[in-house]
Structures are given as C-alpha cells and as structure tokens.
Tab-separated table of C-alpha atoms and ligand atoms in Angstrom:
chain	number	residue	atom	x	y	z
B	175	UNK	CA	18.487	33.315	12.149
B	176	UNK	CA	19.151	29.726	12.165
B	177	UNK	CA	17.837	27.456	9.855
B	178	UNK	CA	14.637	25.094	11.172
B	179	UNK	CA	15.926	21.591	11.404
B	180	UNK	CA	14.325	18.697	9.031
B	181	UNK	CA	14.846	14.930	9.374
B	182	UNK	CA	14.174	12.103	6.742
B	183	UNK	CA	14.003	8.857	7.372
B	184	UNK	CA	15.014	7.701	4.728
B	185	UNK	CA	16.426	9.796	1.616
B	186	UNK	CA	14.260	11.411	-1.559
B	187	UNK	CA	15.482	12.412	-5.278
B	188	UNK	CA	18.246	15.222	-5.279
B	189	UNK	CA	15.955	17.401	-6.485
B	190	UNK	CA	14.582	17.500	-3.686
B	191	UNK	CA	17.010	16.978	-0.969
B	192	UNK	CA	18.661	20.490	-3.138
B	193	UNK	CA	15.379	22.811	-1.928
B	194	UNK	CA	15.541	21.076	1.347
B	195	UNK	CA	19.130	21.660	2.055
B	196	UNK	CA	18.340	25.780	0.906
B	197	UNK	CA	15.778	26.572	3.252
B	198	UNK	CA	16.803	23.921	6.418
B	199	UNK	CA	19.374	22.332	8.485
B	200	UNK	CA	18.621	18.730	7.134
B	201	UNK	CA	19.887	15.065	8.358
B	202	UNK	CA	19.061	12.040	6.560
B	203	UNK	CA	18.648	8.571	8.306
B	204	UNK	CA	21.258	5.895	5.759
B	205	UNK	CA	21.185	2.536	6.441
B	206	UNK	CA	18.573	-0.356	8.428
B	207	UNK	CA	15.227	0.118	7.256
B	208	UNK	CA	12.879	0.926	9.097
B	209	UNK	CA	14.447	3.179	10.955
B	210	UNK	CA	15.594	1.941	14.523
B	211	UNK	CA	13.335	3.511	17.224
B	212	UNK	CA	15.636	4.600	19.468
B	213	UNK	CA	17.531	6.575	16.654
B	214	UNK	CA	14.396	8.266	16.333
B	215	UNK	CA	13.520	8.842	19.638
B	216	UNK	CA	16.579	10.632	19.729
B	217	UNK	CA	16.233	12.640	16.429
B	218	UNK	CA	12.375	13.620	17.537
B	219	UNK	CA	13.399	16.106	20.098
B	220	UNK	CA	15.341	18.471	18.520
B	221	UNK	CA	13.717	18.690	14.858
B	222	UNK	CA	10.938	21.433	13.570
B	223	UNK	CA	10.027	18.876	10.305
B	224	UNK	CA	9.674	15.373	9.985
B	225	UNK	CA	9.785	13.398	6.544
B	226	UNK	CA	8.613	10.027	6.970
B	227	UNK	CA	7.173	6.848	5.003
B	228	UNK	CA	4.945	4.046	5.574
B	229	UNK	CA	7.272	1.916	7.691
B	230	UNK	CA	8.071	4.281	10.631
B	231	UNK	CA	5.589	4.268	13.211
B	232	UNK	CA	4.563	7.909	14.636
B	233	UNK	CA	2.811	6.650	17.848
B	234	UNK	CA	1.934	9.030	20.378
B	235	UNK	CA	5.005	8.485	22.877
B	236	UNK	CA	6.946	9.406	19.967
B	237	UNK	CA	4.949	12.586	19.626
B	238	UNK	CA	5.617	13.480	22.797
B	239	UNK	CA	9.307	13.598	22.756
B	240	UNK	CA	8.829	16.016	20.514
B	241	UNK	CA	10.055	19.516	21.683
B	242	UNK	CA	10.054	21.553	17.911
B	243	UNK	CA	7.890	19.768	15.886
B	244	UNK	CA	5.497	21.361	13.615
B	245	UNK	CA	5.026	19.105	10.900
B	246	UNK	CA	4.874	14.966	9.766
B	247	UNK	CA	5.219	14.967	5.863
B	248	UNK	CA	4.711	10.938	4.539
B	249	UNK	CA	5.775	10.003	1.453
B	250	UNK	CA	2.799	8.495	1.108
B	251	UNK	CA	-1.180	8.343	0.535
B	252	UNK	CA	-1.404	5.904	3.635
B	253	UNK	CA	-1.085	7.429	6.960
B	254	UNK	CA	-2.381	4.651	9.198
B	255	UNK	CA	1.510	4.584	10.225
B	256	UNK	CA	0.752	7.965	12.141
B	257	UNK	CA	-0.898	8.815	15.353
B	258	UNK	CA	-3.567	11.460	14.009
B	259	UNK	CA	-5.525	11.850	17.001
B	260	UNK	CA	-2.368	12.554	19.009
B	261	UNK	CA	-0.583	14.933	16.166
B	262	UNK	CA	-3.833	17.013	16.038
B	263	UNK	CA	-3.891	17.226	20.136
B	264	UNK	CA	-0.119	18.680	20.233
B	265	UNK	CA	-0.878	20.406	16.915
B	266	UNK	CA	1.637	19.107	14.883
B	267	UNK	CA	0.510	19.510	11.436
B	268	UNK	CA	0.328	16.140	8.967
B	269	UNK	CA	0.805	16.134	5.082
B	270	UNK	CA	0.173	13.308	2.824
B	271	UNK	CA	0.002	12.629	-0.427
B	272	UNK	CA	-3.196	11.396	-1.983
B	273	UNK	CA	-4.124	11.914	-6.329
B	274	UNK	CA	-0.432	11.376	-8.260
B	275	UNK	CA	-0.027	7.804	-7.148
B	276	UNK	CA	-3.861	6.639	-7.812
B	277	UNK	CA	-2.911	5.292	-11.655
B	278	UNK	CA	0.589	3.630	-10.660
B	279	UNK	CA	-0.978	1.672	-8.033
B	280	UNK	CA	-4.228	0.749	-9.826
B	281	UNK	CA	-1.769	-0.161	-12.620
B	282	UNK	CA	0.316	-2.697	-9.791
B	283	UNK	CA	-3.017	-4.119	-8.830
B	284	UNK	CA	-3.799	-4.918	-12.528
B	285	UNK	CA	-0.554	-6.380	-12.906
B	286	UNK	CA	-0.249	-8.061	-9.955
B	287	UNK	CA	-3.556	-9.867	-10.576
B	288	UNK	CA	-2.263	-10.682	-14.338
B	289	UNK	CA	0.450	-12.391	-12.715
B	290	UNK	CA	-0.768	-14.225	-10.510
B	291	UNK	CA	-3.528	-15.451	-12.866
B	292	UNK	CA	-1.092	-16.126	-15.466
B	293	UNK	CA	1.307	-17.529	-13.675
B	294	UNK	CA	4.062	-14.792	-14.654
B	295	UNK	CA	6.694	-14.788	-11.726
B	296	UNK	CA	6.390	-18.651	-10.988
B	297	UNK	CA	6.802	-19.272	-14.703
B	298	UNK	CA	10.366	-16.780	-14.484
B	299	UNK	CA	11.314	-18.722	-11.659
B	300	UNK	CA	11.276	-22.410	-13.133
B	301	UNK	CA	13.605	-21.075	-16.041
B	302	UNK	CA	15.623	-18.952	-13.425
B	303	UNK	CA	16.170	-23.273	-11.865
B	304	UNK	CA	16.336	-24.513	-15.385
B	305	UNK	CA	13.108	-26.611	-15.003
B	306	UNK	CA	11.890	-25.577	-18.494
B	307	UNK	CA	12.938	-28.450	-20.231
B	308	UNK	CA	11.573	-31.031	-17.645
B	309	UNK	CA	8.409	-29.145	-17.843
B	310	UNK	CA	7.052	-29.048	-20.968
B	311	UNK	CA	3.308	-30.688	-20.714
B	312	UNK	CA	-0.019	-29.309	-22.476
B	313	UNK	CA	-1.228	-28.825	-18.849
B	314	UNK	CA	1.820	-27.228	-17.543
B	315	UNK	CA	1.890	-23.500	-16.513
B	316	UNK	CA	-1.733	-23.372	-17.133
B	317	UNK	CA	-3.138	-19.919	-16.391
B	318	UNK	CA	-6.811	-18.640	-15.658
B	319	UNK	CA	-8.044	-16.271	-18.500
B	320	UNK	CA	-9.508	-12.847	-16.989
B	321	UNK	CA	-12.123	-12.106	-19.445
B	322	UNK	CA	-15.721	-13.034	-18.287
B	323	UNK	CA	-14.361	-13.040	-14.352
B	324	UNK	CA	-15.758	-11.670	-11.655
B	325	UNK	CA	-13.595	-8.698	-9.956
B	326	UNK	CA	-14.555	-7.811	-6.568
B	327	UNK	CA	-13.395	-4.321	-5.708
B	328	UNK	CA	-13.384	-3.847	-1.647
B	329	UNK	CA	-13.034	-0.108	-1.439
B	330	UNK	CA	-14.651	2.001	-4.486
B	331	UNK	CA	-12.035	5.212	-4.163
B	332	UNK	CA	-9.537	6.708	-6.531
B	333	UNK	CA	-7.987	3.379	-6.342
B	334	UNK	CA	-10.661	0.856	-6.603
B	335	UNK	CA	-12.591	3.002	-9.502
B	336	UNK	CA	-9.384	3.439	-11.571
B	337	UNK	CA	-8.930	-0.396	-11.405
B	338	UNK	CA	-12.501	-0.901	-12.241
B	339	UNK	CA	-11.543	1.384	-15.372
B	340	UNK	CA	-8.691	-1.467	-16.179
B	341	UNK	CA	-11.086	-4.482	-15.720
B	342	UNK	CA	-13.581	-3.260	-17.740
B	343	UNK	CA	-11.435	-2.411	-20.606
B	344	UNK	CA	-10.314	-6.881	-20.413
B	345	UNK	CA	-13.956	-7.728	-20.289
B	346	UNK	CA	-14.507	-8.438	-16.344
B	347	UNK	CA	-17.765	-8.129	-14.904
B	348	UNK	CA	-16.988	-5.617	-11.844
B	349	UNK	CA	-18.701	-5.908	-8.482
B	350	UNK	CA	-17.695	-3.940	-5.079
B	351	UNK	CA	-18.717	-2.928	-1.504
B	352	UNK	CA	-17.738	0.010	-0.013
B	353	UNK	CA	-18.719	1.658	3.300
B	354	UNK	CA	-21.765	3.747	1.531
B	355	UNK	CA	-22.865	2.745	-1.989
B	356	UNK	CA	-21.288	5.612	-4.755
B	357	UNK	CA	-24.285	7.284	-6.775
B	358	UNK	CA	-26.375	5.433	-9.969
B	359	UNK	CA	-24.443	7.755	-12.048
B	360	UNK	CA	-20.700	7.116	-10.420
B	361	UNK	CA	-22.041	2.963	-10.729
B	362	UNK	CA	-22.910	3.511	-14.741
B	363	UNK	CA	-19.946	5.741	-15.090
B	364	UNK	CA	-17.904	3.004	-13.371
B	365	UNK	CA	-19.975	-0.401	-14.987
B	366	UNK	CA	-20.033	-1.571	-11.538
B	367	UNK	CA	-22.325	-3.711	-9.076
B	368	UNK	CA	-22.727	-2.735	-5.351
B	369	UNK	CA	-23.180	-5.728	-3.147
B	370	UNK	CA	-23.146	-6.857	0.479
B	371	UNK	CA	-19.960	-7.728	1.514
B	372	UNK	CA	-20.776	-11.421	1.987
B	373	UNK	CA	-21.965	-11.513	-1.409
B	374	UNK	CA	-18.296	-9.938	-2.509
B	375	UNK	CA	-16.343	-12.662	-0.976
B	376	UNK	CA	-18.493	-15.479	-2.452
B	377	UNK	CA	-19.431	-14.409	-5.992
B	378	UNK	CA	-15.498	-13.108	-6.484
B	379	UNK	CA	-13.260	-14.637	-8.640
B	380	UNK	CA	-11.032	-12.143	-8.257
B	381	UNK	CA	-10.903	-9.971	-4.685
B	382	UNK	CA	-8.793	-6.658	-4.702
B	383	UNK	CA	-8.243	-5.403	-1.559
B	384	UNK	CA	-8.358	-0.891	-1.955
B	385	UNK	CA	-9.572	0.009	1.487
B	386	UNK	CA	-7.167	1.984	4.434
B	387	UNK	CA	-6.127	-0.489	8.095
B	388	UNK	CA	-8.140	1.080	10.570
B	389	UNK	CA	-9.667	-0.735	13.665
B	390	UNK	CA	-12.785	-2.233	11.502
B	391	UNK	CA	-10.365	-3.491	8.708
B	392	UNK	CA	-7.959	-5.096	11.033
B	393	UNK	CA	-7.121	-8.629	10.161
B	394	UNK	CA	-10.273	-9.158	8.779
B	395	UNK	CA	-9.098	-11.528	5.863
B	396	UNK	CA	-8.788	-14.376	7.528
B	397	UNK	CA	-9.664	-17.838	7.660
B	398	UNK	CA	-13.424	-17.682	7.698
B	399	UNK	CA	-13.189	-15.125	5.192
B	400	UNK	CA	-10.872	-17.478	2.749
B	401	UNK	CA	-13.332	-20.495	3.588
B	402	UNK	CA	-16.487	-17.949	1.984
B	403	UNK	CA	-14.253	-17.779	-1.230
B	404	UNK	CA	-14.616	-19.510	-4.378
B	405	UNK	CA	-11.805	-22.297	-4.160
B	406	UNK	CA	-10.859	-20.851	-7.466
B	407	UNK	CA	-10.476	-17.570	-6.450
B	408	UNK	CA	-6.987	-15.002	-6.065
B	409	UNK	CA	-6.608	-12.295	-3.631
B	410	UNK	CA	-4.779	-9.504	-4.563
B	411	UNK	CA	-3.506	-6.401	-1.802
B	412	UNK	CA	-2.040	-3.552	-2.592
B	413	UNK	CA	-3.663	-1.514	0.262
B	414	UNK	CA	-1.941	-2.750	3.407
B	415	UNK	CA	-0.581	-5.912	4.603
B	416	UNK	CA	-2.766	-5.636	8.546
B	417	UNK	CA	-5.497	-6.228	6.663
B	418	UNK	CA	-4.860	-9.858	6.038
B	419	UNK	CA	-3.928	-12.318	8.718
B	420	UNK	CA	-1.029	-13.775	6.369
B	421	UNK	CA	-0.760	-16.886	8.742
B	422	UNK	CA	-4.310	-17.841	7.327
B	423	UNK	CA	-3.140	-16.946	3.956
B	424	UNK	CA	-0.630	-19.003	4.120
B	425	UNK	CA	-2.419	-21.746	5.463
B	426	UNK	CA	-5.555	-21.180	2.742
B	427	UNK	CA	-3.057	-20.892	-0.095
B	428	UNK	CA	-0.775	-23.954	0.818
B	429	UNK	CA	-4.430	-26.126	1.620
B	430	UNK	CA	-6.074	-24.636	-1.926
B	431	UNK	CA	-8.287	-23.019	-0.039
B	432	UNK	CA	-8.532	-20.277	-2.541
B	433	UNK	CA	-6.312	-20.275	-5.459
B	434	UNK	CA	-3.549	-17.931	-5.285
B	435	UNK	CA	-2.922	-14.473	-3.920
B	436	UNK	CA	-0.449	-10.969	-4.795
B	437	UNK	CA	0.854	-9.300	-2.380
B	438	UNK	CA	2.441	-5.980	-2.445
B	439	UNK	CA	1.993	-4.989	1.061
B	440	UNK	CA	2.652	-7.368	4.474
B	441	UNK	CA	2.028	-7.517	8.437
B	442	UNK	CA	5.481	-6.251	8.790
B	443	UNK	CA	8.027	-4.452	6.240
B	444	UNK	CA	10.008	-5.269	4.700
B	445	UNK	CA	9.821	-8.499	4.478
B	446	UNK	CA	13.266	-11.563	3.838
B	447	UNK	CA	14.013	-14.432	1.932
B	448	UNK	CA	13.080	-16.335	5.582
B	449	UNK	CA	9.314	-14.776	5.018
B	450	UNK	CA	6.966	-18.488	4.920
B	451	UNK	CA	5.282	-16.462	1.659
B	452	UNK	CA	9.207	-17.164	-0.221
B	453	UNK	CA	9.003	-20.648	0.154
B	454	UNK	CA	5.186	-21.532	-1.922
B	455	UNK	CA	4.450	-21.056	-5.500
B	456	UNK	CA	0.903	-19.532	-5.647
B	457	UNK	CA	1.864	-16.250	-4.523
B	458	UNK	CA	3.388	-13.600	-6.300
B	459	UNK	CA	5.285	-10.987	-3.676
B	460	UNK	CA	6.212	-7.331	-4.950
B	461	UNK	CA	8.097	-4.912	-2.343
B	462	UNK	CA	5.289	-2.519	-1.486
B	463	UNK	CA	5.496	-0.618	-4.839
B	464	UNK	CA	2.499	0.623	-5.583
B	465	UNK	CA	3.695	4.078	-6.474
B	466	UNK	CA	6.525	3.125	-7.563
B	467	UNK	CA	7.233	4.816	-11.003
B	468	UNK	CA	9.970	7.485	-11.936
B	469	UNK	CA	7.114	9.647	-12.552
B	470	UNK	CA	4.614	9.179	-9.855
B	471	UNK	CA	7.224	9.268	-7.360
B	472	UNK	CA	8.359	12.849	-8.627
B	473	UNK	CA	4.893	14.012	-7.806
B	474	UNK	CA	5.173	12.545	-4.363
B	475	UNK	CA	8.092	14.147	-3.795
B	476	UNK	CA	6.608	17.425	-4.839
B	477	UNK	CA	3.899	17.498	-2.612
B	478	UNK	CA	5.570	15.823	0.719
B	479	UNK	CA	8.126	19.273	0.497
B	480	UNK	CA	5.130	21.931	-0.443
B	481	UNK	CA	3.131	19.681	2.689
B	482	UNK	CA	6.609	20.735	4.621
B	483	UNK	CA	7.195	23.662	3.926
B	484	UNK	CA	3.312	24.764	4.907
B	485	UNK	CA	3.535	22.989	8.237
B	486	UNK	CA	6.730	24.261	9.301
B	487	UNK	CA	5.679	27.786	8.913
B	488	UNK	CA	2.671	27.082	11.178
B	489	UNK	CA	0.134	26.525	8.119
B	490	UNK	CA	-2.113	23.884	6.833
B	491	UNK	CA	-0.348	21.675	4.484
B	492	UNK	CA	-1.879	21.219	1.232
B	493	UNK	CA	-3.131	17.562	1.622
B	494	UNK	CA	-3.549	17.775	5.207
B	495	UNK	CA	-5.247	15.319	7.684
B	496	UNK	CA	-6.628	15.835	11.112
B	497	UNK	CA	-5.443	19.589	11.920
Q	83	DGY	C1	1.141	4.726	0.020
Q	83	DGY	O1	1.622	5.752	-0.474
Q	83	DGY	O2	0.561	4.729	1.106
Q	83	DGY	C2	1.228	3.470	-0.754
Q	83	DGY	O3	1.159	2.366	0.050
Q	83	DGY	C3	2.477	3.408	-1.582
Q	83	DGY	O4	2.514	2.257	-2.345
C-alpha cells in the first residue's frame, strides 16, 4: 500500500523527521518563510497530513483545495492561524500543542519585561556602537526597579498564572482581568487581584498581554488604550502581534506616551531590519520565541507527530480543537 503523504512547512528536529519519513511519503518546504501561497496551494491537494506553524495561514479556500486531507498538526499552542470553523465542516482533524511550552514562554515574558525595564538590549547595543565611553553619567542607562510594581496580567491561563508565579517571587503586586474571574481559591493560590479591564490599563505599571487574537481582541491596543496608561508604564506581548495596532505603538512609544514596550510577536512575521520598531530605543524586539528552548521544543515536536499520526488515521488527535 502506498505510504499517506505528509507536508511541513517548514522542517522539525531529525528525530522527528526519522518517524515521519518511516510511516509517510514526506516533503519539506526549504527556503522563504512563510511559505509562499501558491506553493501551498499546490502542495494542499495531493497531501493526507499537514504540519504547519504560526505563520502559514489555513483559510478556508485553502481548505478547500484540499482533496486528501485528514489532518492540520501546528507546531504550536496558537491556532488563530487556522480556519477552525471550516476544518471542522470538511472534517479535517486539527492538533495543537498546548501544556510543554506554558513555562518557556512565561519565562520570555519575565525576561522580556526585565529587559525592557532594565534597559538590557539598548544597553548591548550602545557598546555593540562603542558609545560606552561617551556615556558614562550617574543618570545614564537608568532602569525602573520591578519590586513594589504593579503587573497587570490580561489573560489569567497557563500563561498568565505561571507569570504571576514569577512576579510574585520579585515582589510585584499582581492584578488581572480575564473573560470570567478564576475562583477565591485559584486568586489566593495565585496572590492576584481581579479588576475591570479599565482599571487594568490605568493602575498597570506593567501590562502583559496572555490572551489568544480572536475578533474581540483584534487591534484592541491602540491609541486610546496607550492614552489610559500610566505614562510610566511598559507593555509587554508575547501572545500575538494582531492584538496591538503597532502603528499606535509606535507612535505612543516615540511620543512617551507610555514608557517602553517588548515585543515577541508582530502584525506580520517575520519581521526586517526595515520594520519602524528597528529604528527606536524603547523597545526591545525578540523573534516570536516564546517556546523557544531545546527542551520545550522537543515536547512540541512530540505531540504535533502523536496529533498526526491520530488524525491521519481518521482519529481525534490528542490536543485537538474543533472536531
Ligand atoms: C505558539 O506556540 O503559539 C507560540 O506563539 C509560540 O511562541
């Protein structure tokens, strides 16, 4: 019998690509990331498995190119990149992978928001010019300190409560909204303060963005939003970049508007050098790796095959969503 045909998008450890290779007629997409649509448009029709990751957009007329396809695995907790809806109405399974990468991204979050506070990457790049030694004041690269701020977590889930974890353990006081309030228990558990989210943007000194883009999330940082914020204040997004509307950013960090901000997600990925973001100093950029360790990454790898290998043989993967 021949073997059911898999596509990647882009490649995963050898590990991996070794089971892969045992049980299916694999290609692997090398080269211009994302991949180009048509390419895919192309590849769609005649594949039974699809391995994909945050930048490839699985729209509907995608879908239904399709003639094979049983399964969309992401390498990824996100799926906002895929059309559920649609995938569920042609029943073509999805697997994601939520859990493993819930510490490695709180831990980017933390770090991202150390950074920025401290002034970490802008400090590496004046010795990177070889400003050091015209810089040298008692008010030069002058941080904020964390302990006693205010962190504002917008989204309480694995995410938001493992950073709260984090802050806690540096001495912030930890406030967050989240669609429904978590229990008294989860809130003691947690040391954490529900509020409105009005009240999140304006008592913030810190605002950590851990919610999914759906319709209600679109965009909605923007300038009215940054004008509610303390003046002092850093945003910090490791959720995903359509949540923000980076040409306010851009504006509210170049005006002082708020403080600073850390980005590891963006509108559209990846971004260039020729992104406005490269060109001001009170941002700190990172290339969307919030899972991003040697051992998180392992895990995801893991569970995108074991979501593949349940979909192609017509079952539910193990971290499913919609059908
Ligand atoms: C995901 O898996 O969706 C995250 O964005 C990775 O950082």
């Amino acid at each position: 019998m021949e073997k059911k045909r898999v596509f990647l998008t882009r490649t995963l450890h050898d590990f991996a690509l070794k089971e892969l290779k045992k049980r299916y007629q694999i290609e692997i997409h090398s080269g211009k990331i994302p991949i180009p649509r048509k390419k895919l448009d192309l590849k769609i029709k005649e594949i039974d498995g699809l391995i994909c990751f945050p930048y490839d957009v699985i729209d509907s007329q995608l879908m239904d190119k399709a003639n094979n396809l049983k399964v969309i695995s992401t390498f990824s907790v996100g799926f906002d990149h895929i059309d559920i809806k649609h995938a569920k109405k042609n029943k073509i399974r999805v697997g994601y992978t939520p859990e493993v990468l819930t510490d490695a991204t709180a831990d980017l979050a933390f770090s991202l928001m150390m950074d920025i506070m401290r002034r970490v990457s802008e400090g590496d790049r004046i010795i990177r010019k070889g400003y050091w030694k015209k810089i040298y004041g008692a008010y030069d690269y002058v941080g904020t300190d964390l302990q006693g701020k205010t962190l504002g977590i917008f989204g309480l889930g694995r995410i938001g409560s493992t950073l709260a974890r984090r802050a806690k353990a540096f001495d912030m006081n930890v406030i967050y909204h989240n669609r429904k309030q978590v229990s008294k228990t989860r809130e003691k558990l947690l040391s954490v303060k529900y509020v409105t989210f009005d009240k999140l943007i304006s008592k913030s000194d810190i605002i950590s963005i851990h919610v999914p883009h759906t319709k209600q999330t679109d965009l909605l940082f923007d300038k009215k939003i940054f004008k509610k914020m303390k003046r002092t204040s850093f945003l910090i997004n490791t959720a995903r970049g359509k949540i923000i509307n980076e040409k306010d950013l851009l504006d509210a960090l170049k005006k002082k508007t708020i403080l600073g901000a850390a980005l590891d997600v963006f509108e559209s990925e990846p971004i260039g050098k020729e992104h406005p973001f490269t060109k001001i100093q009170n941002i700190t950029l990172s290339p969307h790796i919030g899972s991003s360790t040697k051992e998180t990454r392992i895990k995801m790898a893991e569970i995108t095959l074991r979501n593949l290998h349940l979909g192609i043989n017509g079952k539910r993967p193990k971290y499913s969503v919609g059908y």
